[in-house]
């Protein structure tokens, strides 16, 4: 009984962390069609922003939930103005440019923070469930992911800004004809996407040892989740994160963590073979 | 003046030869020490202090009048954490600079990238790093500790403190695999039982499910030869789950690159390790070493196991040269094979003639407030793992890295 509860929490946690690491990419790649290979580095910078802010005496939750997204969002804004905006609609070129950016960010982070592992300890203590101890921070990650999905849904569905953003992504010429500047809207959307990546990096920072190359560990999973999710932003994100999270955790508990990772990749291959348009290309069509 | 192609080429060749001459002439006045380390890129946390230790050792030798009345000159190359550069710079060191000895290499992959070049060009090679053991090559001296040397002392100590049921969590490459086998052997030799062994690729940083699984097997002790920044997450997540005071941890790798300074005292305190060196060693040799380092670089926090191994490796080589009265490779190897020893910052280091590995003091330590407190010192542990497979006395032409079967 205790064990099944612990396993349930671990599975929810796996799904939640996939949602978290993919949300920023879902906006930047899913909505804007910019292949952001620097996504992992945006997360890495979110982690460093948190650690630096905590080092300066800021409360750890403020650092994670406010400072890191703003800092990384602003970095994203600069990058968008300098590089990305010249490349909209040129899928392959954005890939090359953002790959270069990722190398630049790794270099800068190495220069500033050095190439050693840093980190902060988790702000929430572990607790016991029957005979088992679990990491209290897992609950925090689950809560943050749920809040994130609800917030994304509310903004895109419920607000005028969300409507305009969605409209611009579909037909920027029509949005322009109606008097909205696509340039501005792309800029703001990229800002939001970067801020989400920063948030993810920040929230995961207390669980890992952070090095400037940490971003590489997330990028593959983020792309797999977003691509398998398909055209619908939120339904795609949640459905693919759930499928991959469950598959990898089932195999992790049944066999070993390595097999869990392998199972995730095999599941992705099978899923994309059967549904080349992603999960939401077949199910939940027309949903958000 | 008219010049045909043949004359031009001939002239150019002659000029080229002439240009190379002064270097060879110059080199006759000094002894050339080649160094090949990653002092930039992702392994620089290991390589930079090693480079500093190498320069400190050479400076000390030169200040004391050099070797055989000659000054030692350093030819150092930064391989930028790029394995391809190792083979390139190895060629440069051996064929162009024609150094008398090469010290360096960090990862096992980097050692294997240059070992054959050193052997072919008959350039003496020192590999001064803790590694998985088993390299058997007369041209190579490995002065770092190997798994059996650590595990042999760490496992009985940790089991005595906790209990007989052990769960192994290891990095999934040759170091982790080989070390896990040694842990298993010593656990069983000491009357214990390995309840489970899990391997993790180097980029795994999420250990949530592992922590649950460990609680299912309910061991008395965890031995964790995990490697690198991603694996550091395990120690953090373990403490976050509140497990740290329930099941004790021991590791053969944690702290080699000063990782214990990244963990907070709450996360790190009590983790058991066994190494050749700790900054907290209270010996006269270590105090003087730290003073010299302080005078040269101003800050001793960067000193780690691998840096001290490098320092000791160079001192062993220097001792060999003094004894041989020459820098010529075969003479130095023969001198080293007499079982030369030096007193380094980490204690006495002796060359084992049979394997060209080192017999060293191993210290059992526990993390305490981001330091490593020495609990017990076990003097002069022989490299028993490599000894089991390698005998350069009877088979001097051996050129293999053995996978040690236990």
XYZ file of C-alpha atoms in Angstrom:
694
model
C 0.000 0.000 0.000
C 2.723 2.434 1.031
C 4.831 1.272 -1.865
C 2.084 1.802 -4.425
C 1.545 5.315 -3.091
C 5.269 6.048 -3.355
C 5.360 4.668 -6.900
C 2.312 6.748 -7.815
C 4.058 9.887 -6.556
C 7.219 8.995 -8.485
C 5.163 8.556 -11.670
C 3.349 11.849 -11.211
C 6.697 13.456 -10.557
C 8.156 11.990 -13.768
C 5.218 13.333 -15.792
C 5.412 16.706 -14.067
C 9.116 17.124 -14.723
C 8.600 16.270 -18.417
C 5.855 18.907 -18.620
C 8.135 21.389 -16.930
C 11.183 20.877 -19.123
C 9.091 20.870 -22.309
C 6.753 23.819 -21.653
C 9.156 26.527 -22.825
C 10.051 24.570 -25.937
C 6.383 23.885 -26.638
C 5.837 27.633 -26.905
C 8.987 28.433 -28.881
C 8.968 25.396 -31.169
C 5.325 24.308 -31.035
C 3.838 27.754 -31.538
C 6.545 29.760 -33.251
C 8.260 26.971 -35.230
C 11.691 28.040 -34.047
C 13.864 24.974 -33.437
C 15.487 26.248 -30.283
C 18.530 24.067 -29.709
C 19.560 26.459 -26.941
C 16.510 25.412 -24.903
C 18.659 23.395 -22.501
C 20.985 26.356 -22.024
C 18.040 28.607 -21.183
C 17.210 26.094 -18.460
C 20.819 26.010 -17.309
C 20.793 29.827 -17.038
C 17.579 29.633 -15.005
C 19.413 27.342 -12.595
C 22.395 29.672 -12.301
C 20.116 32.704 -11.885
C 18.473 30.938 -8.936
C 21.717 29.903 -7.316
C 23.201 33.382 -7.722
C 20.084 35.039 -6.299
C 20.005 32.645 -3.340
C 23.683 33.375 -2.783
C 22.799 37.075 -2.592
C 20.326 36.361 0.155
C 17.052 36.201 -1.795
C 14.395 33.763 -0.582
C 14.744 30.556 -2.566
C 11.114 30.475 -3.754
C 11.239 34.078 -4.939
C 14.487 33.291 -6.734
C 13.003 30.250 -8.466
C 9.537 31.466 -9.323
C 10.166 35.165 -10.017
C 13.786 36.115 -10.565
C 14.928 33.204 -12.741
C 12.030 33.432 -15.263
C 12.472 37.190 -15.569
C 16.246 36.998 -16.025
C 16.061 34.214 -18.610
C 13.065 35.878 -20.300
C 15.115 39.051 -20.721
C 18.043 37.087 -22.114
C 15.570 35.479 -24.510
C 14.299 38.919 -25.475
C 17.805 40.102 -26.357
C 18.469 36.932 -28.330
C 15.179 37.339 -30.204
C 15.936 40.959 -31.144
C 19.512 40.249 -32.198
C 19.246 36.872 -33.891
C 15.958 35.015 -34.017
C 13.742 37.721 -35.533
C 15.781 37.657 -38.720
C 15.163 33.953 -39.077
C 11.408 33.456 -38.651
C 10.080 30.941 -41.144
C 13.551 29.557 -41.839
C 13.407 26.360 -39.819
C 16.870 24.993 -40.572
C 18.576 28.355 -40.132
C 17.102 28.800 -36.660
C 18.485 25.394 -35.785
C 22.016 26.405 -36.757
C 21.775 29.815 -35.104
C 20.409 28.492 -31.817
C 22.996 25.715 -31.759
C 25.651 28.418 -31.998
C 23.880 30.300 -29.230
C 23.911 27.255 -27.003
C 27.705 27.013 -27.386
C 28.026 30.726 -26.604
C 25.905 30.396 -23.466
C 27.908 27.394 -22.259
C 31.095 29.404 -22.825
C 29.799 32.464 -21.004
C 28.500 30.414 -18.076
C 31.874 28.659 -17.840
C 33.670 32.014 -17.793
C 31.431 33.453 -15.092
C 30.711 30.467 -12.855
C 33.642 28.216 -13.692
C 33.432 24.665 -14.780
C 32.715 23.163 -11.404
C 29.489 21.690 -10.150
C 27.375 24.021 -8.062
C 23.951 23.721 -6.494
C 21.623 24.568 -3.658
C 19.935 22.143 -1.330
C 16.217 21.499 -1.545
C 14.116 23.881 0.532
C 11.494 21.256 1.451
C 12.362 18.361 3.784
C 11.573 14.747 2.973
C 8.896 12.877 4.865
C 7.835 9.344 5.635
C 5.002 7.379 4.043
C 4.749 4.213 6.099
C 8.124 2.526 5.778
C 9.271 4.747 2.939
C 10.909 8.151 2.823
C 10.011 10.426 -0.076
C 11.412 13.645 -1.329
C 9.032 16.448 -0.331
C 10.315 18.529 -3.194
C 8.665 16.136 -5.668
C 5.291 17.488 -4.535
C 6.446 21.011 -5.193
C 7.404 20.078 -8.764
C 4.034 18.390 -9.304
C 2.198 21.460 -7.985
C 4.266 23.867 -10.085
C 3.617 21.834 -13.254
C -0.127 21.693 -12.644
C -0.217 25.430 -11.968
C 1.839 26.027 -15.097
C -0.501 24.053 -17.333
C -3.559 25.798 -15.892
C -1.918 29.201 -16.283
C -0.926 28.504 -19.896
C -4.436 27.346 -20.670
C -5.995 30.355 -18.983
C -3.757 32.832 -20.803
C -4.091 31.280 -24.257
C -7.797 30.557 -23.995
C -9.080 33.212 -21.695
C -7.224 36.412 -22.461
C -7.181 38.697 -25.470
C -3.364 38.558 -25.548
C -3.546 34.771 -25.815
C -6.070 34.993 -28.626
C -3.918 37.479 -30.550
C -0.819 35.356 -30.041
C -2.580 32.231 -31.311
C -4.008 34.128 -34.262
C -0.630 35.553 -35.193
C 1.004 32.124 -35.083
C -1.623 30.810 -37.517
C -1.781 33.720 -39.978
C 0.586 36.554 -39.214
C -0.483 38.405 -42.384
C -4.106 38.451 -41.258
C -3.082 39.611 -37.781
C -1.079 42.397 -39.406
C -4.058 43.348 -41.604
C -6.149 43.663 -38.443
C -3.665 46.117 -37.023
C -1.478 43.976 -34.798
C 2.286 44.040 -35.207
C 3.443 40.419 -35.706
C 6.983 41.534 -34.889
C 5.895 42.642 -31.398
C 3.803 39.550 -30.830
C 6.596 37.207 -31.844
C 8.889 39.070 -29.501
C 6.539 38.723 -26.550
C 5.870 35.053 -27.282
C 9.579 34.311 -27.401
C 9.980 36.165 -24.110
C 7.316 33.955 -22.532
C 8.848 30.786 -23.950
C 12.290 31.699 -22.599
C 10.840 32.624 -19.217
C 9.160 29.196 -19.034
C 12.487 27.505 -19.807
C 14.130 29.619 -17.106
C 11.424 28.628 -14.641
C 11.958 24.946 -15.407
C 15.718 25.218 -14.934
C 15.216 27.097 -11.680
C 12.710 24.673 -10.195
C 14.867 21.658 -11.071
C 18.099 23.300 -9.828
C 17.894 22.080 -6.206
C 17.665 18.472 -7.404
C 20.787 18.417 -9.540
C 24.445 19.330 -9.562
C 24.586 22.228 -12.018
C 27.436 22.622 -14.533
C 27.468 24.894 -17.612
C 26.845 21.869 -19.824
C 23.829 20.661 -17.808
C 21.410 21.839 -20.508
C 22.383 18.986 -22.808
C 20.669 16.493 -20.521
C 17.246 18.064 -21.082
C 17.205 19.000 -24.733
C 16.494 15.565 -26.201
C 13.630 14.794 -23.828
C 12.110 18.225 -24.377
C 12.110 17.836 -28.165
C 10.751 14.293 -28.020
C 7.912 15.390 -25.755
C 6.989 18.419 -27.854
C 7.198 16.664 -31.228
C 5.261 13.621 -30.037
C 2.675 15.955 -28.581
C 1.761 17.268 -31.991
C 0.061 20.488 -33.081
C -2.065 21.234 -30.004
C 0.042 23.081 -27.520
C -1.347 22.144 -24.115
C -3.209 18.918 -24.902
C -0.135 17.713 -26.779
C 2.251 18.617 -23.979
C 0.193 16.944 -21.285
C -0.686 13.823 -23.272
C 2.840 13.103 -24.474
C 4.441 13.897 -21.103
C 1.965 11.518 -19.472
C 2.609 8.691 -21.908
C 6.400 9.000 -21.781
C 6.498 9.581 -18.027
C 4.408 6.481 -17.381
C 6.321 4.279 -19.803
C 9.721 5.268 -18.450
C 8.682 4.913 -14.808
C 7.004 1.531 -15.302
C 10.173 0.153 -16.855
C 12.348 1.894 -14.282
C 10.538 0.258 -11.401
C 10.142 -3.084 -13.130
C 13.700 -3.380 -14.447
C 16.202 -0.525 -14.072
C 16.625 3.202 -14.713
C 18.638 2.527 -17.873
C 15.864 0.388 -19.322
C 13.433 3.140 -18.311
C 15.310 5.637 -20.481
C 15.519 3.137 -23.331
C 11.790 2.422 -23.072
C 11.055 6.147 -23.313
C 13.005 6.424 -26.560
C 11.489 3.278 -28.054
C 8.021 4.515 -27.112
C 8.793 7.788 -28.904
C 9.882 5.976 -32.075
C 6.800 3.743 -32.108
C 4.495 6.638 -31.344
C 5.867 8.799 -34.135
C 5.773 5.887 -36.585
C 2.098 5.310 -35.823
C 1.168 8.976 -35.457
C 3.574 11.063 -37.554
C 1.591 14.200 -36.703
C 1.959 13.553 -32.987
C -0.669 12.475 -30.491
C -2.850 15.523 -31.003
C -2.623 15.090 -34.767
C -4.950 12.124 -34.252
C -6.681 12.570 -30.889
C -7.969 15.752 -29.237
C -8.007 17.403 -32.667
C -8.660 21.107 -32.612
C -8.106 21.293 -28.863
C -5.545 23.676 -27.449
C 70.107 34.037 -60.659
C 68.031 31.329 -62.248
C 66.635 28.571 -60.114
C 64.934 25.418 -61.278
C 62.408 23.496 -59.296
C 64.760 20.776 -58.194
C 67.275 23.235 -56.769
C 64.503 25.179 -55.044
C 63.134 22.074 -53.325
C 66.616 20.982 -52.318
C 67.339 24.389 -50.876
C 64.071 24.484 -48.991
C 64.732 21.090 -47.482
C 68.188 22.161 -46.388
C 66.800 25.315 -44.844
C 64.131 23.329 -43.043
C 66.706 20.982 -41.583
C 68.827 23.904 -40.489
C 65.843 25.518 -38.811
C 65.226 22.395 -36.775
C 68.823 22.122 -35.628
C 69.018 24.809 -32.937
C 66.162 23.272 -31.019
C 67.907 19.929 -30.725
C 71.126 21.677 -29.721
C 69.335 23.795 -27.165
C 67.571 20.786 -25.723
C 70.910 19.220 -24.887
C 71.352 21.780 -22.090
C 68.103 21.040 -20.321
C 65.822 18.116 -19.543
C 62.473 18.288 -21.326
C 59.336 17.303 -19.431
C 56.189 17.023 -21.529
C 52.801 17.600 -19.942
C 49.453 16.907 -21.581
C 46.366 17.862 -19.589
C 42.869 19.317 -20.032
C 43.311 22.774 -18.534
C 40.216 24.103 -20.278
C 36.869 22.618 -21.251
C 34.635 20.378 -19.198
C 37.432 18.540 -17.369
C 39.349 21.643 -16.295
C 38.283 21.238 -12.671
C 40.519 18.142 -12.713
C 43.187 19.409 -15.114
C 43.941 22.910 -13.812
C 45.109 21.884 -10.337
C 47.059 19.020 -11.947
C 48.839 21.525 -14.186
C 49.585 23.740 -11.169
C 50.921 20.740 -9.251
C 53.122 19.772 -12.203
C 54.621 23.264 -12.414
C 55.108 23.389 -8.637
C 56.981 20.075 -8.703
C 59.227 21.186 -11.566
C 59.937 24.524 -9.880
C 60.928 22.701 -6.718
C 63.278 20.409 -8.631
C 64.854 23.352 -10.442
C 65.201 25.470 -7.286
C 67.092 22.587 -5.710
C 69.588 22.664 -8.585
C 67.769 20.665 -11.236
C 68.365 17.039 -12.203
C 71.854 15.760 -12.999
C 72.974 19.390 -12.935
C 70.510 20.375 -15.667
C 67.362 22.460 -15.415
C 64.034 20.818 -16.206
C 62.042 22.594 -18.878
C 58.270 22.102 -19.291
C 56.551 21.636 -22.622
C 52.850 21.732 -21.706
C 49.864 21.309 -24.000
C 46.230 22.005 -23.192
C 44.019 19.346 -24.756
C 40.833 21.361 -24.091
C 38.914 18.267 -22.908
C 38.993 17.039 -26.516
C 40.189 13.460 -27.020
C 41.254 14.156 -30.615
C 43.797 16.709 -29.420
C 45.494 14.097 -27.244
C 46.791 12.103 -30.187
C 47.811 15.290 -31.994
C 49.775 16.726 -29.064
C 51.256 13.330 -28.263
C 52.769 13.317 -31.763
C 54.042 16.841 -31.225
C 55.622 16.022 -27.865
C 57.300 12.837 -29.016
C 58.336 13.617 -32.592
C 58.883 17.365 -32.653
C 59.699 18.436 -29.086
C 61.328 15.052 -28.399
C 60.747 15.329 -24.661
C 62.435 12.998 -22.189
C 59.267 12.083 -20.322
C 55.534 12.744 -20.627
C 53.240 13.197 -17.629
C 49.521 13.546 -18.178
C 46.217 12.231 -19.385
C 43.112 12.385 -17.215
C 40.309 10.154 -18.459
C 41.115 6.559 -19.319
C 40.124 7.388 -22.891
C 42.789 10.078 -23.052
C 45.418 7.694 -21.698
C 44.559 5.079 -24.298
C 44.683 7.770 -26.999
C 48.339 8.503 -26.331
C 49.749 5.357 -24.730
C 50.676 3.615 -27.981
C 52.361 6.726 -29.371
C 54.496 6.929 -26.253
C 55.359 3.259 -26.531
C 56.232 3.399 -30.224
C 58.462 6.447 -29.836
C 60.034 5.009 -26.683
C 59.030 8.025 -24.606
C 58.594 7.265 -20.926
C 55.001 7.931 -19.844
C 53.511 8.678 -16.394
C 49.741 8.503 -15.884
C 49.089 10.145 -12.521
C 45.376 9.581 -11.986
C 43.076 7.387 -9.939
C 41.720 4.913 -12.522
C 40.127 1.478 -12.980
C 43.440 -0.435 -13.015
C 44.725 -3.194 -15.266
C 47.013 -1.388 -17.718
C 50.117 -3.489 -18.247
C 52.769 -1.658 -20.257
C 56.480 -1.445 -19.437
C 56.641 2.086 -20.839
C 53.921 3.345 -18.498
C 53.899 4.159 -14.801
C 50.514 4.671 -13.146
C 50.886 6.437 -9.818
C 47.219 6.927 -8.813
C 45.166 4.563 -6.666
C 43.127 1.775 -8.289
C 39.726 0.414 -7.159
C 40.971 -2.565 -5.181
C 43.307 -0.375 -3.138
C 40.382 1.785 -2.080
C 37.660 -0.833 -1.867
C 39.812 -3.261 0.110
C 39.932 -0.835 3.010
C 36.682 1.079 2.531
C 34.242 -1.834 2.397
C 35.248 -3.574 5.668
C 35.254 -0.240 7.490
C 31.850 0.816 6.160
C 30.336 -2.611 6.765
C 31.601 -2.637 10.329
C 29.882 0.702 10.894
C 26.590 -0.310 9.281
C 25.852 -3.929 8.472
C 26.249 -6.797 6.011
C 23.603 -5.951 3.354
C 25.028 -3.718 0.634
C 23.387 -1.986 -2.344
C 25.774 -0.794 -5.094
C 24.991 2.244 -7.266
C 27.654 2.668 -9.936
C 28.442 4.730 -13.026
C 27.813 2.786 -16.220
C 31.227 2.650 -17.897
C 34.361 0.626 -17.383
C 35.403 2.372 -14.153
C 32.024 1.835 -12.486
C 31.600 -1.708 -13.783
C 35.055 -2.800 -12.635
C 34.768 -1.059 -9.276
C 31.353 -2.639 -8.664
C 32.912 -6.078 -9.189
C 35.601 -5.311 -6.616
C 33.000 -4.056 -4.158
C 31.041 -7.269 -4.596
C 34.159 -9.351 -3.974
C 35.160 -7.512 -0.806
C 31.611 -7.463 0.539
C 31.451 -11.245 0.176
C 34.971 -11.716 1.566
C 33.870 -9.842 4.665
C 30.834 -12.020 5.179
C 28.302 -9.635 3.652
C 25.839 -9.802 0.800
C 25.205 -7.525 -2.175
C 21.418 -7.193 -2.361
C 21.343 -5.228 -5.627
C 23.606 -3.439 -8.120
C 22.363 -0.621 -10.337
C 24.305 1.124 -13.099
C 23.627 4.661 -14.322
C 24.720 6.334 -17.577
C 26.769 9.460 -16.900
C 23.965 11.882 -17.817
C 21.328 10.460 -15.461
C 20.448 13.142 -12.940
C 17.064 11.973 -11.674
C 17.352 9.397 -8.912
C 13.804 9.524 -7.507
C 12.838 6.003 -8.544
C 16.255 4.699 -7.491
C 15.768 6.058 -4.000
C 12.437 4.247 -3.762
C 14.014 1.034 -5.058
C 16.824 1.233 -2.549
C 14.256 1.450 0.234
C 12.602 -1.679 -1.132
C 15.838 -3.672 -0.916
C 16.437 -2.121 2.539
C 20.235 -2.463 2.648
C 22.430 -1.596 5.640
C 24.871 0.320 3.456
C 25.109 1.923 0.017
C 28.395 1.968 -1.861
C 28.227 4.483 -4.694
C 31.024 4.793 -7.266
C 29.086 7.482 -9.168
C 30.917 9.911 -11.456
C 30.459 13.515 -12.526
C 28.111 16.463 -12.080
C 24.874 14.694 -13.015
C 25.529 11.909 -10.521
C 26.143 14.441 -7.779
C 22.353 14.854 -7.873
C 22.019 11.459 -6.206
C 23.650 12.645 -2.987
C 21.481 15.756 -3.003
C 18.208 13.909 -3.701
C 19.121 11.245 -1.156
C 19.471 13.893 1.533
C 16.313 15.678 0.330
C 14.316 12.495 0.780
C 15.519 12.378 4.388
C 17.383 9.109 3.835
C 20.840 10.274 4.801
C 20.586 9.428 8.471
C 18.809 6.141 7.808
C 21.198 4.288 5.486
C 24.911 5.209 5.471
C 26.736 5.972 2.213
C 30.251 5.144 1.070
C 31.865 6.171 -2.225
C 35.103 5.582 -4.129
C 34.780 8.675 -6.314
C 32.996 11.382 -4.378
C 35.497 14.122 -3.549
C 38.233 13.315 -6.090
C 37.533 16.633 -7.834
C 36.607 18.316 -4.541
C 32.882 17.587 -5.063
C 32.374 17.463 -1.305
C 32.752 21.233 -1.254
C 29.602 21.555 -3.393
C 27.363 19.582 -1.060
C 26.110 21.366 2.028
C 27.206 19.904 5.369
C 23.675 18.507 5.838
C 23.942 16.658 2.532
C 27.533 15.494 2.823
C 28.369 14.855 6.472
C 29.093 11.242 7.245
C 29.712 9.957 3.704
C 32.610 7.499 3.917
C 35.426 7.514 1.366
C 38.943 6.128 0.968
C 41.658 7.997 -0.891
C 45.350 8.547 -1.059
C 45.049 12.237 -0.194
C 42.962 14.633 1.846
C 43.657 18.298 2.423
C 42.939 17.612 6.060
C 45.854 15.154 6.389
C 47.837 16.369 9.362
C 51.327 15.339 8.372
C 54.457 17.466 8.141
C 54.777 16.626 4.440
C 51.237 17.810 3.691
C 51.661 21.010 5.706
C 54.838 21.950 3.824
C 53.195 21.030 0.515
C 50.224 23.284 1.260
C 52.554 26.105 2.311
C 54.486 25.827 -0.943
C 51.221 25.785 -2.913
C 49.984 28.800 -0.966
C 53.190 30.708 -1.717
C 52.970 29.878 -5.420
C 49.241 30.220 -6.115
C 47.828 32.049 -3.089
C 44.953 29.661 -2.469
C 44.974 25.985 -1.519
C 41.273 25.193 -1.950
C 41.792 23.720 -5.422
C 44.229 20.985 -4.339
C 42.731 17.549 -4.887
C 43.706 13.892 -5.096
C 44.667 14.042 -8.776
C 46.866 17.119 -8.306
C 48.761 15.419 -5.502
C 49.124 12.258 -7.610
C 50.638 14.373 -10.379
C 53.061 16.000 -7.962
C 54.074 12.612 -6.588
C 54.405 11.169 -10.102
C 56.885 13.847 -11.084
C 58.845 13.401 -7.884
C 59.024 9.645 -8.494
C 60.292 10.227 -12.013
C 62.904 12.704 -10.710
C 64.029 10.159 -8.153
C 64.347 7.583 -10.923
C 66.457 9.950 -13.029
C 68.745 10.685 -10.081
C 69.211 7.012 -9.376
C 69.815 6.168 -13.048
C 72.147 9.120 -13.547
C 70.531 9.603 -16.932
C 67.215 10.558 -18.534
C 67.527 7.741 -21.050
C 64.297 5.705 -20.999
C 65.566 2.192 -20.274
C 67.950 3.370 -17.576
C 65.153 5.289 -15.818
C 62.738 2.336 -16.068
C 65.370 0.046 -14.539
C 66.002 2.524 -11.747
C 62.269 2.847 -11.051
C 61.901 -0.923 -11.066
C 64.238 -1.222 -8.102
C 61.180 -0.253 -6.065
C 61.951 3.418 -5.625
C 59.868 5.376 -3.172
C 59.353 9.004 -2.215
C 57.595 10.714 0.671
C 54.844 12.805 -0.886
C 52.153 15.002 0.623
C 49.890 11.932 0.870
C 52.521 9.712 2.447
C 55.019 7.193 1.124
C 54.636 6.205 -2.553
C 56.512 3.165 -3.830
C 56.743 1.888 -7.389
C 55.642 -1.730 -7.661
C 58.165 -3.290 -10.076
C 55.797 -6.048 -11.150
C 53.032 -3.763 -12.450
C 54.555 -0.264 -12.695
C 51.698 0.873 -10.466
C 52.128 2.483 -7.068
C 51.939 1.157 -3.547
C 50.400 3.986 -1.538
C 48.963 4.864 1.841
C 45.174 4.777 1.789
C 43.239 6.907 4.239
C 39.689 6.169 5.330
C 37.860 9.456 5.665
C 34.451 10.862 6.442
C 32.971 14.086 5.127
C 32.618 16.638 7.844
C 31.531 20.206 7.147
C 32.792 20.138 3.560
C 36.138 18.693 4.569
C 37.439 15.139 4.661
C 38.375 14.063 8.156
C 40.872 11.232 8.290
C 39.604 8.365 10.437
C 42.234 5.753 9.813
C 45.399 5.419 7.732
C 46.315 2.089 6.185
C 49.938 2.307 5.122
C 51.394 0.897 1.914
C 48.511 -0.830 0.127
C 49.741 -2.672 -2.960
C 47.850 -2.447 -6.287
C 46.472 -5.968 -5.853
C 43.998 -5.681 -8.733
C 46.611 -5.024 -11.399
C 49.019 -7.463 -9.711
C 46.497 -10.233 -10.325
C 46.826 -9.909 -14.101
C 50.051 -8.112 -14.867
C 53.666 -9.177 -14.392
C 56.120 -7.025 -16.299
C 59.071 -8.841 -14.744
C 58.280 -12.104 -16.508
C 56.525 -10.588 -19.494
C 58.099 -7.187 -20.230
C 56.599 -6.969 -23.724
C 53.030 -6.942 -22.439
C 50.921 -4.135 -23.896
C 47.345 -4.692 -22.731
C 44.706 -3.161 -20.543
C 43.321 -6.176 -18.724
C 39.698 -6.395 -17.674
C 40.245 -7.927 -14.302
C 38.109 -11.011 -13.726
C 37.420 -11.712 -10.096
